[in-house]
XYZ file of C-alpha atoms in Angstrom:
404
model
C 0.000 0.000 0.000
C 1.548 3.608 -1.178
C 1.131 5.969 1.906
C 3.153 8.957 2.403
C 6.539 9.193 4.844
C 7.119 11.963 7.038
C 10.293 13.635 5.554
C 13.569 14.522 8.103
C 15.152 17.514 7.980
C 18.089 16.429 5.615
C 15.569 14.759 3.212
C 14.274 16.368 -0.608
C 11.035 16.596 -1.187
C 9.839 13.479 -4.045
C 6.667 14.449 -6.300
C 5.934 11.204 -8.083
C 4.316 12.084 -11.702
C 2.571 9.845 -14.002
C 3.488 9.633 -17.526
C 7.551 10.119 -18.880
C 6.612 12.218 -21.767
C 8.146 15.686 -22.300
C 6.075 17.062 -19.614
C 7.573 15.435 -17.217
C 11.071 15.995 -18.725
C 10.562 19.866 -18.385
C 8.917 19.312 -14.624
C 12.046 17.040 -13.706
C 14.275 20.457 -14.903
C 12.813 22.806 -13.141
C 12.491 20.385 -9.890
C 16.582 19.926 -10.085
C 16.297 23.638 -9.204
C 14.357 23.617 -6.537
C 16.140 20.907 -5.040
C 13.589 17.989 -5.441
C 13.379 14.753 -7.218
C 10.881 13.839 -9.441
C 9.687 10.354 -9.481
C 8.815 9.288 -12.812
C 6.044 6.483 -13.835
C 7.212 5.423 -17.323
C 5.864 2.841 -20.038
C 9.766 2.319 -20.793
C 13.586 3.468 -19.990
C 13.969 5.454 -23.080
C 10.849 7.851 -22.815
C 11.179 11.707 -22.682
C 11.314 11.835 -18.825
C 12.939 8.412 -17.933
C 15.989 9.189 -19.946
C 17.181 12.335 -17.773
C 15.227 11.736 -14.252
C 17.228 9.667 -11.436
C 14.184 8.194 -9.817
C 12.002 6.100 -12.923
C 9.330 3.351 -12.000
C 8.420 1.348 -14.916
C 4.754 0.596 -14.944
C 1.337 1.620 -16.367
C -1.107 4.340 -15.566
C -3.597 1.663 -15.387
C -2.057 -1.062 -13.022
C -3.090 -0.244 -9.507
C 0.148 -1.670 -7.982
C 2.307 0.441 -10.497
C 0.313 3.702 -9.351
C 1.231 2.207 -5.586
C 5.175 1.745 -6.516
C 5.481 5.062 -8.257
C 3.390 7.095 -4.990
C 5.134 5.213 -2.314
C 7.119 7.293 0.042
C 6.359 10.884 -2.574
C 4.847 14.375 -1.173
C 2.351 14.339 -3.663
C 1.499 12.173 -7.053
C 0.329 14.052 -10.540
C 0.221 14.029 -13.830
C 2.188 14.243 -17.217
C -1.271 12.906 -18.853
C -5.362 12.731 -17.705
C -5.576 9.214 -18.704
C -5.109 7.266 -15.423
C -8.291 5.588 -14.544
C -10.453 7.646 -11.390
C -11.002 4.640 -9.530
C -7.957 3.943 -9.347
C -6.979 7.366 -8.240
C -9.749 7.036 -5.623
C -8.273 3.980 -4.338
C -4.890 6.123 -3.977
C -6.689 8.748 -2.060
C -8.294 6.172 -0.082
C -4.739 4.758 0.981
C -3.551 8.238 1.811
C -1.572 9.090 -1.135
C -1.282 12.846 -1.669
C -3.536 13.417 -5.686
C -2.996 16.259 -6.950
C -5.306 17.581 -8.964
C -7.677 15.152 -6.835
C -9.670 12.536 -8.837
C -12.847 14.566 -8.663
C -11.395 17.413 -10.218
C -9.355 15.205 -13.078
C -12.692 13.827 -14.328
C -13.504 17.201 -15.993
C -9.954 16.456 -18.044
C -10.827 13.343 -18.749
C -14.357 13.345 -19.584
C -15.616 16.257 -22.271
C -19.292 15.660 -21.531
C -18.700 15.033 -17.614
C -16.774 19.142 -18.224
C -19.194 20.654 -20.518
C -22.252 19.748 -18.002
C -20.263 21.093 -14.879
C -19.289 23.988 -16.671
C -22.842 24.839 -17.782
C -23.796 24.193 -14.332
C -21.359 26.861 -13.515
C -22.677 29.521 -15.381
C -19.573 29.319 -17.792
C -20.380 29.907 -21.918
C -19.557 26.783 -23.942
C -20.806 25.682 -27.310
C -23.759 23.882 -27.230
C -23.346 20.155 -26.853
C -25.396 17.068 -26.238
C -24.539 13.488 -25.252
C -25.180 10.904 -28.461
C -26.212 7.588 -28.087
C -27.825 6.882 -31.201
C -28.065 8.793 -34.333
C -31.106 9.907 -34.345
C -30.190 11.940 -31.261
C -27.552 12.995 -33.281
C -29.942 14.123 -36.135
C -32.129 16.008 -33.595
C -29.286 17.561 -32.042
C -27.974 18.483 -35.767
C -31.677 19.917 -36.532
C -31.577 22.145 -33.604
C -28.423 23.894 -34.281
C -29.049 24.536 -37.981
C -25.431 24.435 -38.553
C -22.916 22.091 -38.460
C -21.901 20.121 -35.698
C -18.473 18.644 -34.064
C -18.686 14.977 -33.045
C -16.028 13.982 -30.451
C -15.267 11.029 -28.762
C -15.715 11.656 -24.674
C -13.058 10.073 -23.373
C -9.161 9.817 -24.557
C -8.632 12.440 -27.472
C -5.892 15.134 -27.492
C -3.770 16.897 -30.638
C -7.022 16.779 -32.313
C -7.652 12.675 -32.121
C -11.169 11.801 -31.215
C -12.467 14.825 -32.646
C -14.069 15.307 -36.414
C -15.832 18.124 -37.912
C -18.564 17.187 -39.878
C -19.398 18.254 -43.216
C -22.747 18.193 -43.038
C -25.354 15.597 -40.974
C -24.366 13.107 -43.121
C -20.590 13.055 -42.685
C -21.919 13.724 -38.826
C -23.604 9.994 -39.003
C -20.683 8.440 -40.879
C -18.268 10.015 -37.556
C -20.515 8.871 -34.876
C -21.335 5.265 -36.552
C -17.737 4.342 -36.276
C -17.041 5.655 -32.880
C -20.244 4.037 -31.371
C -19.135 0.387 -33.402
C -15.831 0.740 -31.602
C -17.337 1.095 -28.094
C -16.132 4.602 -27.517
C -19.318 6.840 -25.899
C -19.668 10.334 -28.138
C -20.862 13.461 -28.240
C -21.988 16.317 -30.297
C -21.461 20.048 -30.450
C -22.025 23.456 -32.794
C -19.171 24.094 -34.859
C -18.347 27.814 -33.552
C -17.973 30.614 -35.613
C -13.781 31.305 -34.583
C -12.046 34.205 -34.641
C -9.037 32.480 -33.089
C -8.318 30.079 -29.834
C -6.617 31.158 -26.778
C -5.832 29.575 -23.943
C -5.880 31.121 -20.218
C -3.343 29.539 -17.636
C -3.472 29.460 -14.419
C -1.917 27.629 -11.421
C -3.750 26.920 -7.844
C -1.850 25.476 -4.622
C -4.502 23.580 -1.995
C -4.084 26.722 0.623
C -5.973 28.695 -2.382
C -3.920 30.585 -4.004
C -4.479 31.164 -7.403
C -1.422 32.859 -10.002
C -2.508 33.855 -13.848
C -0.206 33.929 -16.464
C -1.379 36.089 -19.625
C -3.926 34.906 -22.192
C -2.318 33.739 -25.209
C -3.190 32.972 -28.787
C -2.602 29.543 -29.927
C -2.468 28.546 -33.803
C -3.350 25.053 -34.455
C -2.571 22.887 -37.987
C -4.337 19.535 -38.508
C -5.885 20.010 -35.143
C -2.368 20.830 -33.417
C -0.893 23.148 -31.575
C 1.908 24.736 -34.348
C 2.358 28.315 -32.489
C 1.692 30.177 -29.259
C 1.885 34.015 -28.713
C 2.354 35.630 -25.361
C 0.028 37.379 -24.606
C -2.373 37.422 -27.709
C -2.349 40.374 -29.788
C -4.905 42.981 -29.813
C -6.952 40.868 -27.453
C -8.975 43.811 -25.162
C -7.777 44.393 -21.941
C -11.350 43.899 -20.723
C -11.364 40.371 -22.707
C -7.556 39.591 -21.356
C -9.182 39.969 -17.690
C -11.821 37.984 -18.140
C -10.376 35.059 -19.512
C -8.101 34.684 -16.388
C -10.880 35.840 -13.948
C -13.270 32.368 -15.740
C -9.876 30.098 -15.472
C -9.194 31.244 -11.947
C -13.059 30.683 -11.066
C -13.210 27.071 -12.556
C -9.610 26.010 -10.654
C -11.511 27.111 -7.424
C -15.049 25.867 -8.541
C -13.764 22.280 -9.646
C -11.257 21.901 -7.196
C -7.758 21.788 -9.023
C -4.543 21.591 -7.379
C -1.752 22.436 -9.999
C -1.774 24.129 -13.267
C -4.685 24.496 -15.345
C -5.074 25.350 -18.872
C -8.683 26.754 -19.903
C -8.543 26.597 -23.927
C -10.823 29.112 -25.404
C -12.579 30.070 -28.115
C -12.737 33.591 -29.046
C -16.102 34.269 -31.602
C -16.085 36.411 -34.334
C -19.122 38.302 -31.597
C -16.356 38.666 -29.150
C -17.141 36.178 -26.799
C -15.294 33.601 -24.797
C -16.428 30.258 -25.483
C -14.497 27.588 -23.146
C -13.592 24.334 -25.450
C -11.194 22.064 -23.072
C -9.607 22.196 -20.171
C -6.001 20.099 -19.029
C -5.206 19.652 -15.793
C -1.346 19.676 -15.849
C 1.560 21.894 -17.408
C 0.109 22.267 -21.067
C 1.800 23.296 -24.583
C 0.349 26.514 -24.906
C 2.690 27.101 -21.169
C 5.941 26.487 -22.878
C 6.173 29.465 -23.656
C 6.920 30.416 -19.494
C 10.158 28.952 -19.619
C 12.274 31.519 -21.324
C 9.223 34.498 -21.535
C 8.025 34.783 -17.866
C 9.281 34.886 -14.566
C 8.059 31.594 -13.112
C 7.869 28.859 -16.022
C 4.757 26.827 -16.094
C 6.824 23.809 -14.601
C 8.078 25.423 -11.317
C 4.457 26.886 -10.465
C 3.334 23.123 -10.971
C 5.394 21.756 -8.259
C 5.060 24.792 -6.163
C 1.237 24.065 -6.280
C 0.997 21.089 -6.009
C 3.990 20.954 -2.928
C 1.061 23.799 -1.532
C 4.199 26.344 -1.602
C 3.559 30.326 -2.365
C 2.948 30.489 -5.958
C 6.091 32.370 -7.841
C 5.216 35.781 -10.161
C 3.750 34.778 -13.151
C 4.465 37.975 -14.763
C 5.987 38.033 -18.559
C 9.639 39.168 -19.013
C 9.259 40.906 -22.118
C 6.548 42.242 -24.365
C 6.180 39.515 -26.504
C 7.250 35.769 -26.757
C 6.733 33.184 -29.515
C 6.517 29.397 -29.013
C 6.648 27.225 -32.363
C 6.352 23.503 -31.584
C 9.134 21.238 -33.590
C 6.800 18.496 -35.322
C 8.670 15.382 -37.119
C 8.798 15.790 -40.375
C 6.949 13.703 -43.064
C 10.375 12.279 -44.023
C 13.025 12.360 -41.325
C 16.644 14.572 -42.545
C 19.224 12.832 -43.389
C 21.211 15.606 -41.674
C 21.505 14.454 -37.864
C 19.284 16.974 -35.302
C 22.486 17.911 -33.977
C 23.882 19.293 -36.797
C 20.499 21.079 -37.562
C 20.520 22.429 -34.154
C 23.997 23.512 -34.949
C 23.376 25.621 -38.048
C 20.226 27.212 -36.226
C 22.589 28.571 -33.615
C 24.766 29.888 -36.276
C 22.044 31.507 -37.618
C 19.467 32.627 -35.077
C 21.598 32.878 -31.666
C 18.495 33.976 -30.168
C 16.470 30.944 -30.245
C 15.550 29.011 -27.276
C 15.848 25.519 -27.884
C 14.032 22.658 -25.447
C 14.129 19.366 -27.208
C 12.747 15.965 -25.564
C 15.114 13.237 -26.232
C 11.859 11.828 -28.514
C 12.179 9.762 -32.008
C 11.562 11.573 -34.704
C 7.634 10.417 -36.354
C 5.933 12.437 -38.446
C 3.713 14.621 -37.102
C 5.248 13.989 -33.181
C 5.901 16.900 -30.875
C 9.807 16.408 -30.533
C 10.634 19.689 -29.422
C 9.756 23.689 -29.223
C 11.587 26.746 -29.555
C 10.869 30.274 -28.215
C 11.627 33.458 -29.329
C 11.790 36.119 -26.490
C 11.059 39.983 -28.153
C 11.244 43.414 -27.410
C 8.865 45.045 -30.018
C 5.355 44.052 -30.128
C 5.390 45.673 -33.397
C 7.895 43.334 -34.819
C 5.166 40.366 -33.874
C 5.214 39.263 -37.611
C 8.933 38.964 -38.264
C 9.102 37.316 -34.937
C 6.726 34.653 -36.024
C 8.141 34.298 -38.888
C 11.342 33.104 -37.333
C 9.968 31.176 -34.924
C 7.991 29.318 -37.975
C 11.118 29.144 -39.957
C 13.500 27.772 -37.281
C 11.354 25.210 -36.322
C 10.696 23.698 -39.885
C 14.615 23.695 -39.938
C 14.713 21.341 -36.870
C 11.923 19.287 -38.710
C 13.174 19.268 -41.858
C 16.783 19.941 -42.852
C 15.671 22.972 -45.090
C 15.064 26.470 -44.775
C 12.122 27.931 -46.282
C 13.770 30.895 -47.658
C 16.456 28.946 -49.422
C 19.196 29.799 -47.204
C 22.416 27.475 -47.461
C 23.866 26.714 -44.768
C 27.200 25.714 -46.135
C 27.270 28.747 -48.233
């Protein structure tokens, strides 16, 4: 049974976390720095967090006595990933293992329809949605909307996987018919008319405490994250302040111990629509780690470790993340060397890569750009855009040779 030890004087604090992808890799950094270990539960020895972390249990999120190994003897237990099963998580809690977020509050993570209906209940906008367990509740639900609808499976999708937009009810049928012949439960929602997505992060410790970083624009491609910009441009002040006000309300409302990411959608009305919410450091918080003063990481463990939450405050007037995706076809040129030549040419850039085989289409890395002139946004983005397709791909865009 995993119950918690009462730590001596000399002794480091351990937060166990489960998953060993890159989120754990950059919570392992900044724990180094605050003088704690973090406990890693990994599928395998060469995943993102178990190649650089000194403490690595090998296990699954969804073997009970793997969840025990990787909690026994740690401060608190979270998450790189929602995906551990709650009841498993209760029976954790139930042993007197430290959860943090708690299992109550990880179901809205993990469960879009279980989130839309408390957030609803909350008084907080969100597209209009129904649970679908045949189609001709999906037909009804399509009639109502006049417009088209998004069908998404309930539990298990991220990076755009488990969700489809339909063309029209017909498409909307041929979506749901294969998710309900695989088993996996579904729901429905109103396309909504986007002027962009943003996403509003925030951290929460158990004393209370809530920190807000700024609201920033993400840019997605093929239903991925491809760009962040701190903080969004031209979003109103007024609209800046709410967003963080609604993602400090829901970490209170629902409980959340730990960073939260509220992804939004901002209408062409003006409106904040929420869409998901993660319950851990996110992507659209890399952007912390070189652009404000506490890094998305740090204020995890803080929170979650119920220490004072650190200034969440940006460092300059404008940072740009750009994720590093594997190319189609992987270089021949060795990501050394491109990392290499991208020094050479943009001394600037901040590099964080994740130790991760290159697949196409897989988050391997990010880079951020840190700048002084808002006005410059454009030529900022377009470096950050250019320096990670380098990383992917062996080539600049603009022809440059870097031999030449």
């Amino acid at each position: 049974m995993a119950v918690p030890t009462t730590r001596t004087p000399a002794s480091k604090p351990v937060v166990a976390m489960v998953g060993g992808g890159q989120l754990a890799r950059m919570t392992h950094q900044a724990a180094i720095a605050l003088g704690q270990t973090l406990r890693v539960l990994a599928t395998a020895p060469d995943e993102a967090a178990a190649q650089v972390s000194p403490d690595v249990v090998i296990g699954s999120h969804t073997d009970l006595e793997d969840l025990r190994r990787v909690a026994a003897g740690a401060d608190a237990l979270t998450f790189d990933h929602e995906h551990v099963p709650t009841e498993l998580l209760d029976k954790l809690v139930a042993e007197g293992v430290n959860v943090q977020p708690p299992p109550q509050a990880l179901v809205h993570a993990q469960d879009k329809l279980v989130m839309r209906r408390r957030l609803e209940a909350l008084g907080a906008r969100v597209p209009r949605f129904t649970g679908i367990g045949t189609l001709d509740e999906l037909d009804d639900f399509a009639r109502r909307i006049g417009g088209p609808v998004v069908v998404k499976a309930v539990r298990g999708g991220y990076d755009g996987r488990g969700v489809r937009m339909a063309r029209d009810p017909s498409h909307a049928r041929e979506i749901a018919t294969d998710f309900l012949a695989d088993g996996v439960p579904v729901m429905a929602e109103e396309q909504v008319n986007l002027r962009r997505e943003l996403s509003a992060l925030v951290a929460r410790s158990p004393f209370g405490q809530g920190a807000a970083w700024p609201v920033v624009e993400t840019v997605q491609a093929d239903g991925i994250c491809v760009q962040v910009i701190a903080p969004a441009p031209e979003l109103p002040e007024d609209l800046a302040a709410e967003g963080q006000a609604l993602a400090l309300r829901l970490a209170a409302e629902l409980g959340v111990v730990g960073v939260l990411a509220v992804e939004l959608f901002e209408t062409t009305d003006g409106d904040l629509l929420v869409n998901e919410l993660a319950m851990r450091p996110h992507n659209s918080g890399h952007w912390t780690m070189d652009g404000a003063r506490t890094s998305q990481f740090e204020q995890h463990l803080r929170a979650v470790l119920d220490y004072p939450l650190g200034d969440t405050d940006a460092i300059a007037p404008v940072t740009v993340m750009a994720n590093v995706l594997g190319a189609p076809q992987q270089p021949a040129m060795a990501l050394d060397e491109r990392l290499h030549h991208l020094f050479a040419r943009m001394p600037d850039a901040r590099v964080h890569l994740y130790g991760k085989q290159e697949r196409p289409g897989r988050k391997v890395g990010h880079i951020n750009f840190v700048g002084s002139d808002p006005a410059n946004l454009a030529g900022l983005r377009e470096r950050a855009q250019r320096a990670a397709h380098w990383l992917s791909h062996g080539e600049w865009t603009d022809g440059w040779d870097p031999h030449g």
